[in-house]
Tab-separated table of C-alpha atoms and ligand atoms in Angstrom:
chain	number	residue	atom	x	y	z
A	1150	MET	CA	120.461	113.853	120.858
A	1151	GLU	CA	116.747	113.795	120.144
A	1152	MET	CA	114.861	110.646	121.093
A	1153	THR	CA	114.290	108.386	118.093
A	1154	ARG	CA	110.600	107.527	117.677
A	1155	ASP	CA	110.036	104.173	116.033
A	1156	ALA	CA	106.985	102.034	115.415
A	1157	LEU	CA	107.615	98.323	114.859
A	1158	LEU	CA	104.694	97.404	112.729
A	1159	ASN	CA	103.364	94.761	110.408
A	1160	GLN	CA	99.724	93.752	110.392
A	1161	LYS	CA	100.904	90.247	109.553
A	1162	GLY	CA	100.950	88.220	112.763
A	1163	GLY	CA	103.911	86.319	114.140
A	1164	VAL	CA	106.651	87.999	112.094
A	1165	ALA	CA	108.724	88.814	115.216
A	1166	LYS	CA	107.642	92.399	115.926
A	1167	THR	CA	107.810	91.754	119.664
A	1168	THR	CA	111.048	89.766	119.411
A	1169	THR	CA	112.660	92.559	117.380
A	1170	THR	CA	111.495	95.216	119.847
A	1171	LEU	CA	112.922	93.191	122.750
A	1172	HIS	CA	116.315	92.323	121.288
A	1173	LEU	CA	116.931	95.531	119.346
A	1174	GLY	CA	115.958	97.442	122.489
A	1175	GLY	CA	118.322	95.276	124.544
A	1176	THR	CA	121.105	95.896	122.044
A	1177	LEU	CA	120.656	99.672	122.264
A	1178	ALA	CA	120.546	99.534	126.068
A	1179	ALA	CA	123.733	97.435	126.137
A	1180	ALA	CA	125.367	100.128	123.979
A	1181	GLY	CA	124.596	102.645	126.713
A	1182	ARG	CA	121.477	104.189	125.204
A	1183	ARG	CA	118.516	104.874	127.471
A	1184	THR	CA	115.817	102.929	125.715
A	1185	LEU	CA	112.077	102.922	126.290
A	1186	LEU	CA	109.993	100.058	124.918
A	1187	VAL	CA	106.235	100.475	124.691
A	1188	ASP	CA	103.913	97.477	124.673
A	1189	LEU	CA	100.922	98.670	122.660
A	1190	ASP	CA	99.475	95.155	122.365
A	1191	GLY	CA	96.814	93.970	124.824
A	1192	GLN	CA	98.275	90.465	124.508
A	1193	GLY	CA	101.261	91.808	126.410
A	1194	ASN	CA	103.865	89.527	124.860
A	1195	LEU	CA	106.613	92.113	125.285
A	1196	THR	CA	105.576	92.696	128.896
A	1197	THR	CA	105.670	88.947	129.562
A	1198	ALA	CA	109.028	88.586	127.809
A	1199	LEU	CA	110.526	91.252	130.085
A	1200	LYS	CA	108.897	89.605	133.128
A	1201	VAL	CA	107.306	92.826	134.315
A	1202	ASP	CA	103.736	93.097	135.600
A	1203	ARG	CA	100.954	94.454	133.461
A	1204	LEU	CA	99.588	97.833	134.501
A	1205	HIS	CA	96.220	97.707	136.240
A	1206	PRO	CA	93.519	100.049	134.942
A	1207	GLN	CA	91.966	100.117	138.402
A	1208	GLY	CA	94.298	102.232	140.436
A	1209	GLU	CA	97.156	102.770	137.987
A	1210	MET	CA	97.578	104.982	134.957
A	1211	THR	CA	97.702	102.853	131.815
A	1212	LEU	CA	98.582	103.733	128.254
A	1213	ALA	CA	94.964	103.313	127.150
A	1214	ARG	CA	93.689	105.533	129.969
A	1215	ALA	CA	96.332	108.136	129.233
A	1216	MET	CA	95.340	108.116	125.568
A	1217	LEU	CA	91.631	108.376	126.313
A	1218	GLU	CA	91.644	110.754	129.287
A	1219	GLY	CA	94.938	112.591	128.859
A	1220	CYS	CA	97.670	112.562	131.508
A	1221	THR	CA	100.278	114.701	133.239
A	1222	ARG	CA	104.039	114.182	132.893
A	1223	GLU	CA	104.062	112.613	136.358
A	1224	GLN	CA	101.330	110.170	135.357
A	1225	ALA	CA	103.203	109.333	132.157
A	1226	ARG	CA	106.344	108.658	134.217
A	1227	SER	CA	104.374	106.471	136.609
A	1228	MET	CA	103.760	103.953	133.805
A	1229	VAL	CA	107.460	103.373	133.118
A	1230	ARG	CA	109.117	100.297	134.641
A	1231	GLN	CA	112.853	99.640	134.629
A	1232	HIS	CA	113.889	96.206	133.372
A	1233	SER	CA	117.669	96.532	133.610
A	1234	GLU	CA	120.379	99.130	133.069
A	1235	ASN	CA	119.189	101.580	130.390
A	1236	LEU	CA	116.177	99.442	129.495
A	1237	PHE	CA	112.684	100.632	130.373
A	1238	VAL	CA	109.184	99.619	129.392
A	1239	ILE	CA	105.639	100.893	129.492
A	1240	PRO	CA	103.871	97.569	130.078
A	1241	SER	CA	100.661	96.386	128.500
A	1242	ALA	CA	97.306	96.463	130.294
A	1243	LEU	CA	94.040	94.710	129.556
A	1244	ASP	CA	92.290	97.968	128.668
A	1245	LEU	CA	94.363	98.070	125.474
A	1246	PHE	CA	91.882	95.518	124.113
A	1247	THR	CA	89.026	98.031	124.213
A	1248	LEU	CA	91.154	101.041	123.282
A	1249	PRO	CA	90.377	100.949	119.530
A	1250	ARG	CA	86.635	100.864	120.174
A	1251	ASN	CA	86.835	103.639	122.749
A	1252	LEU	CA	89.122	105.822	120.655
A	1253	TYR	CA	87.066	105.511	117.545
A	1254	SER	CA	84.778	108.457	118.230
A	1255	ALA	CA	87.310	110.613	120.103
A	1256	ARG	CA	88.503	113.844	118.506
A	1257	SER	CA	92.081	113.778	117.144
A	1258	SER	CA	91.890	110.051	117.679
A	1259	GLU	CA	95.197	109.332	115.871
A	1260	HIS	CA	97.190	111.855	117.892
A	1261	ARG	CA	96.600	110.498	121.379
A	1262	LEU	CA	99.769	108.399	121.696
A	1263	THR	CA	101.814	111.392	120.552
A	1264	TRP	CA	100.378	113.508	123.370
A	1265	VAL	CA	101.403	110.885	125.923
A	1266	LEU	CA	104.853	109.890	124.663
A	1267	GLU	CA	105.930	113.480	124.024
A	1268	LEU	CA	105.821	113.932	127.802
A	1269	LEU	CA	108.716	111.456	128.078
A	1270	GLU	CA	110.844	112.721	125.147
A	1271	GLU	CA	113.603	114.202	127.256
A	1272	GLU	CA	114.271	111.091	129.297
A	1273	PHE	CA	115.253	108.583	126.641
A	1274	ASP	CA	117.530	108.243	123.623
A	1275	HIS	CA	115.336	105.716	121.837
A	1276	CYS	CA	111.709	104.685	122.001
A	1277	LEU	CA	110.412	101.571	120.235
A	1278	VAL	CA	106.678	100.863	120.096
A	1279	ASP	CA	105.674	97.225	119.681
A	1280	CYS	CA	102.364	97.184	117.777
A	1281	ARG	CA	99.793	94.447	117.588
A	1282	PRO	CA	99.192	92.839	114.170
A	1283	ALA	CA	96.547	95.253	112.892
A	1284	LEU	CA	96.063	98.415	110.869
A	1285	GLU	CA	93.572	100.229	113.049
A	1286	VAL	CA	93.256	103.324	115.168
A	1287	ASP	CA	95.818	102.154	117.762
A	1288	THR	CA	98.456	101.347	115.157
A	1289	ASP	CA	97.558	104.626	113.399
A	1290	ASN	CA	98.473	106.316	116.678
A	1291	ALA	CA	101.873	104.629	116.597
A	1292	LEU	CA	102.402	105.751	112.989
A	1293	THR	CA	101.311	109.318	113.748
A	1294	TRP	CA	103.755	109.551	116.671
A	1295	ALA	CA	106.632	107.756	114.920
A	1296	THR	CA	109.241	109.485	112.818
A	1297	ALA	CA	110.384	106.090	111.533
A	1298	VAL	CA	108.912	102.657	110.925
A	1299	LEU	CA	110.848	99.422	111.206
A	1300	ILE	CA	109.086	96.509	109.566
A	1301	PRO	CA	109.740	92.961	110.752
A	1302	VAL	CA	108.904	90.349	108.100
A	1303	ASP	CA	109.347	86.631	107.665
A	1304	VAL	CA	110.168	84.576	104.607
A	1305	ASP	CA	106.593	83.923	103.591
A	1306	GLU	CA	104.809	84.817	100.384
A	1307	PHE	CA	102.147	86.813	102.242
A	1308	SER	CA	104.853	89.105	103.601
A	1309	ILE	CA	105.055	90.847	100.237
A	1310	GLU	CA	101.294	91.479	100.002
A	1311	ALA	CA	101.212	92.592	103.637
A	1312	LEU	CA	103.845	95.227	102.868
A	1313	GLU	CA	101.820	96.770	100.059
A	1314	LEU	CA	98.857	97.146	102.389
A	1315	LEU	CA	101.032	98.600	105.136
A	1316	ILE	CA	102.630	101.188	102.869
A	1317	GLY	CA	99.193	102.143	101.540
A	1318	GLN	CA	97.918	102.642	105.094
A	1319	VAL	CA	100.853	104.903	105.982
A	1320	GLN	CA	100.089	107.092	102.948
A	1321	THR	CA	96.356	107.273	103.677
A	1322	LEU	CA	96.968	108.103	107.314
A	1323	ALA	CA	99.491	110.835	106.529
A	1324	THR	CA	96.906	112.520	104.316
A	1325	GLU	CA	94.007	112.049	106.736
A	1326	ALA	CA	95.850	113.012	109.927
A	1327	ARG	CA	97.778	115.751	108.047
A	1328	ILE	CA	101.160	114.612	109.273
A	1329	ASP	CA	104.498	114.106	107.571
A	1330	PRO	CA	104.613	110.382	106.939
A	1331	PRO	CA	107.239	108.542	108.985
A	1332	ARG	CA	110.249	107.337	107.021
A	1333	TYR	CA	110.947	103.652	106.573
A	1334	ARG	CA	114.065	102.399	108.294
A	1335	GLY	CA	113.584	99.202	106.368
A	1336	LEU	CA	112.824	95.522	106.709
A	1337	VAL	CA	114.118	93.029	109.249
A	1338	ILE	CA	113.856	89.495	107.911
A	1339	ASN	CA	113.290	87.075	110.776
A	1340	ARG	CA	113.640	83.374	111.509
A	1341	ILE	CA	115.860	82.766	108.509
A	1342	ASP	CA	116.315	79.015	108.259
A	1343	ARG	CA	119.005	78.003	105.787
A	1344	PRO	CA	119.359	76.101	103.573
A	1345	PHE	CA	116.299	77.558	101.875
A	1346	SER	CA	113.887	75.546	99.805
A	1347	GLY	CA	113.451	76.884	96.280
A	1348	PHE	CA	110.229	78.530	97.374
A	1349	HIS	CA	111.768	80.305	100.367
A	1350	GLN	CA	114.709	81.417	98.246
A	1351	LYS	CA	112.254	83.062	95.845
A	1352	VAL	CA	110.465	84.945	98.628
A	1353	TYR	CA	113.797	85.923	100.196
A	1354	ASP	CA	115.023	87.293	96.859
A	1355	ALA	CA	111.729	89.133	96.337
A	1356	LEU	CA	112.099	90.803	99.765
A	1357	HIS	CA	115.520	92.058	98.674
A	1358	GLN	CA	114.097	93.495	95.473
A	1359	LEU	CA	111.527	95.710	97.169
A	1360	PRO	CA	112.136	99.463	97.266
A	1361	LEU	CA	112.639	99.231	101.067
A	1362	PRO	CA	116.148	98.372	102.255
A	1363	VAL	CA	116.767	95.158	104.197
A	1364	VAL	CA	118.457	96.401	107.384
A	1365	GLY	CA	118.474	93.166	109.336
A	1366	GLU	CA	118.625	89.419	108.783
A	1367	ILE	CA	118.010	87.331	111.879
A	1368	PRO	CA	118.464	83.552	111.781
A	1369	LEU	CA	116.185	81.040	113.479
A	1370	ARG	CA	117.850	80.346	116.844
A	1371	THR	CA	116.609	78.682	119.998
A	1372	ALA	CA	118.590	81.248	122.043
A	1373	VAL	CA	116.170	83.944	120.836
A	1374	ALA	CA	113.197	82.196	122.423
A	1375	GLU	CA	115.228	81.002	125.447
A	1376	ALA	CA	116.313	84.545	126.299
A	1377	LYS	CA	112.684	85.621	126.259
A	1378	ASN	CA	111.657	82.770	128.570
A	1379	LYS	CA	114.336	83.908	131.013
A	1380	GLY	CA	113.171	87.523	130.890
A	1381	LYS	CA	116.379	88.642	129.193
A	1382	THR	CA	117.423	90.283	125.975
A	1383	ILE	CA	119.846	88.400	123.738
A	1384	ALA	CA	122.502	91.024	124.596
A	1385	GLN	CA	122.195	89.876	128.221
A	1386	TYR	CA	121.592	86.175	127.644
A	1387	GLU	CA	124.155	85.313	124.964
A	1388	PRO	CA	126.077	88.472	124.089
A	1389	ARG	CA	128.710	86.540	122.110
A	1390	SER	CA	126.295	84.547	119.960
A	1391	ASP	CA	125.977	85.076	116.217
A	1392	VAL	CA	122.391	86.220	116.658
A	1393	ALA	CA	123.392	88.884	119.229
A	1394	ARG	CA	125.876	90.152	116.642
A	1395	MET	CA	123.145	90.234	114.024
A	1396	TYR	CA	120.972	92.403	116.248
A	1397	ARG	CA	123.973	94.725	116.682
A	1398	ASP	CA	124.417	94.784	112.898
A	1399	LEU	CA	120.718	95.672	112.589
A	1400	ALA	CA	121.157	98.527	115.084
A	1401	VAL	CA	123.993	99.910	112.970
A	1402	LYS	CA	122.478	99.325	109.551
A	1403	ALA	CA	119.135	100.813	110.567
A	1404	GLY	CA	120.973	103.903	111.811
A	1405	TYR	CA	120.543	103.706	115.601
A	1406	LEU	CA	124.217	103.134	116.415
A	1407	PRO	CA	127.416	104.320	114.713
A	1408	GLU	CA	129.518	101.946	112.585
A	1409	THR	CA	132.192	101.472	115.252
A	1410	THR	CA	129.870	99.473	117.510
A	1411	ALA	CA	129.436	96.790	114.838
A	1412	SER	CA	131.355	93.593	115.433
B	15	LIG	N1	115.069	84.489	115.319
B	15	LIG	C1	114.183	83.685	115.929
B	15	LIG	N2	114.511	82.423	116.244
B	15	LIG	C2	113.626	81.602	116.861
B	15	LIG	N3	112.380	81.944	117.199
B	15	LIG	C3	111.990	83.206	116.905
B	15	LIG	C4	112.849	84.137	116.257
B	15	LIG	N4	112.181	85.300	116.089
B	15	LIG	C5	110.970	85.099	116.600
B	15	LIG	N5	110.828	83.846	117.096
B	15	LIG	C6	109.610	83.237	117.700
B	15	LIG	O1	108.542	83.417	116.790
B	15	LIG	C7	107.314	83.636	117.489
B	15	LIG	C8	106.656	84.908	116.984
B	15	LIG	O2	107.451	86.006	117.320
B	15	LIG	P1	106.816	87.359	117.912
B	15	LIG	O3	105.891	87.075	119.025
B	15	LIG	O4	107.959	88.277	118.179
B	15	LIG	O5	106.006	87.867	116.636
B	15	LIG	P2	104.996	89.102	116.550
B	15	LIG	O6	105.100	89.659	115.185
B	15	LIG	O7	105.232	90.025	117.679
B	15	LIG	O8	103.606	88.367	116.735
B	15	LIG	P3	102.156	89.086	116.882
B	15	LIG	O9	101.769	89.476	115.495
B	15	LIG	O10	101.289	88.023	117.462
B	15	LIG	O11	102.340	90.265	117.786
B	15	LIG	C9	107.692	83.710	118.971
B	15	LIG	O12	107.410	82.482	119.563
B	15	LIG	C10	109.185	83.985	118.959
B	15	LIG	O13	109.832	83.475	120.121
B	16	LIG	MG1	103.830	90.787	119.087
C-alpha cells in the first residue's frame, strides 16, 4: 500500500485541525496502520498534545532546516519520534516560525516539504500534516506534497467564506507550482453542540450543501480535550466513547479504512 499523503488545512484558526490530526491519527494507529503525524506549526500544539519534546535547531535536524538546507534519509529519520504503537510524529521546532520568511526567496520554494517527506514514504501507511492557520509558503508546501486535503471546519458563518479562499489558493498553487492539485477528502465538522440555535442550524445546513462532501461530524466533548491533556489519542483514552466511534466513522468515510472497521 502506498503511503497516503494528507494535509489538514484551513486558514481559519481554531477549527480543530490539530485535534483532528491527533485523533484521526490515533484512530488509524489503533487500526494497525503505521501513521506519521507532522507538526508544521511553530506553535507546536500537536507536539504538546502528544507530550513529545520539540526538536532543537541547535544540534538536531528540524523540519525547517531540512526544508531549507536539504537532508539525507538518515537525517529525515532522525526527526521522527514514536508516541505509541504505530503512532509517530515529526515534532515542531521554533525555527518553523521563521521558515516562511527564509523560504520565500528559495528556488522551488513550494517543493521543499515534498523532498523531505518523500524520504520517509516507505516507512508509513499514512502521513497527516497539521498546518498552521495560514495560506502561505509553508502551507503551500503541504499542499504541493499532499495528494489529498482534509478540511476541518466549525459551525461558524466565516467557515463558508474561508473555504472559498482555501479552494482558490489550491487552484492558484497548482497552476503556479505546476502540480496536479490534491483531491479533497472532504470536510470534518467539529465541536458540534446540539441542540443548534437557528443560526447554527443554518450554517450547518450550508456546510452540507457545499460541493465538498462532509466526511466527519465530531461533537463537542470534554473527553477530546482531556485526552490531549493526558498526552493520549481518544482511541487510547476512551476507545468506547461515542466520539471515538465518530473518529472511526470519519476514518472510514474519508477512505482511510475499509467499511468493516466501522462500529
Ligand atoms: N470535539 C471537540 N470537543 C471539545 N473541544 C474540542 C473539540 N475539538 C477541538 N476542541 C478544542 O478546540 C480548541 C481548538 O482546537 P485545535 O487546536 O485543534 O484547532 P486548530 O484548528 O488546530 O487551531 P489553530 O488554527 O490555532 O492551529 C482546542 O482547545 C481543542 O481542545
Ligand atoms: Mg492547530
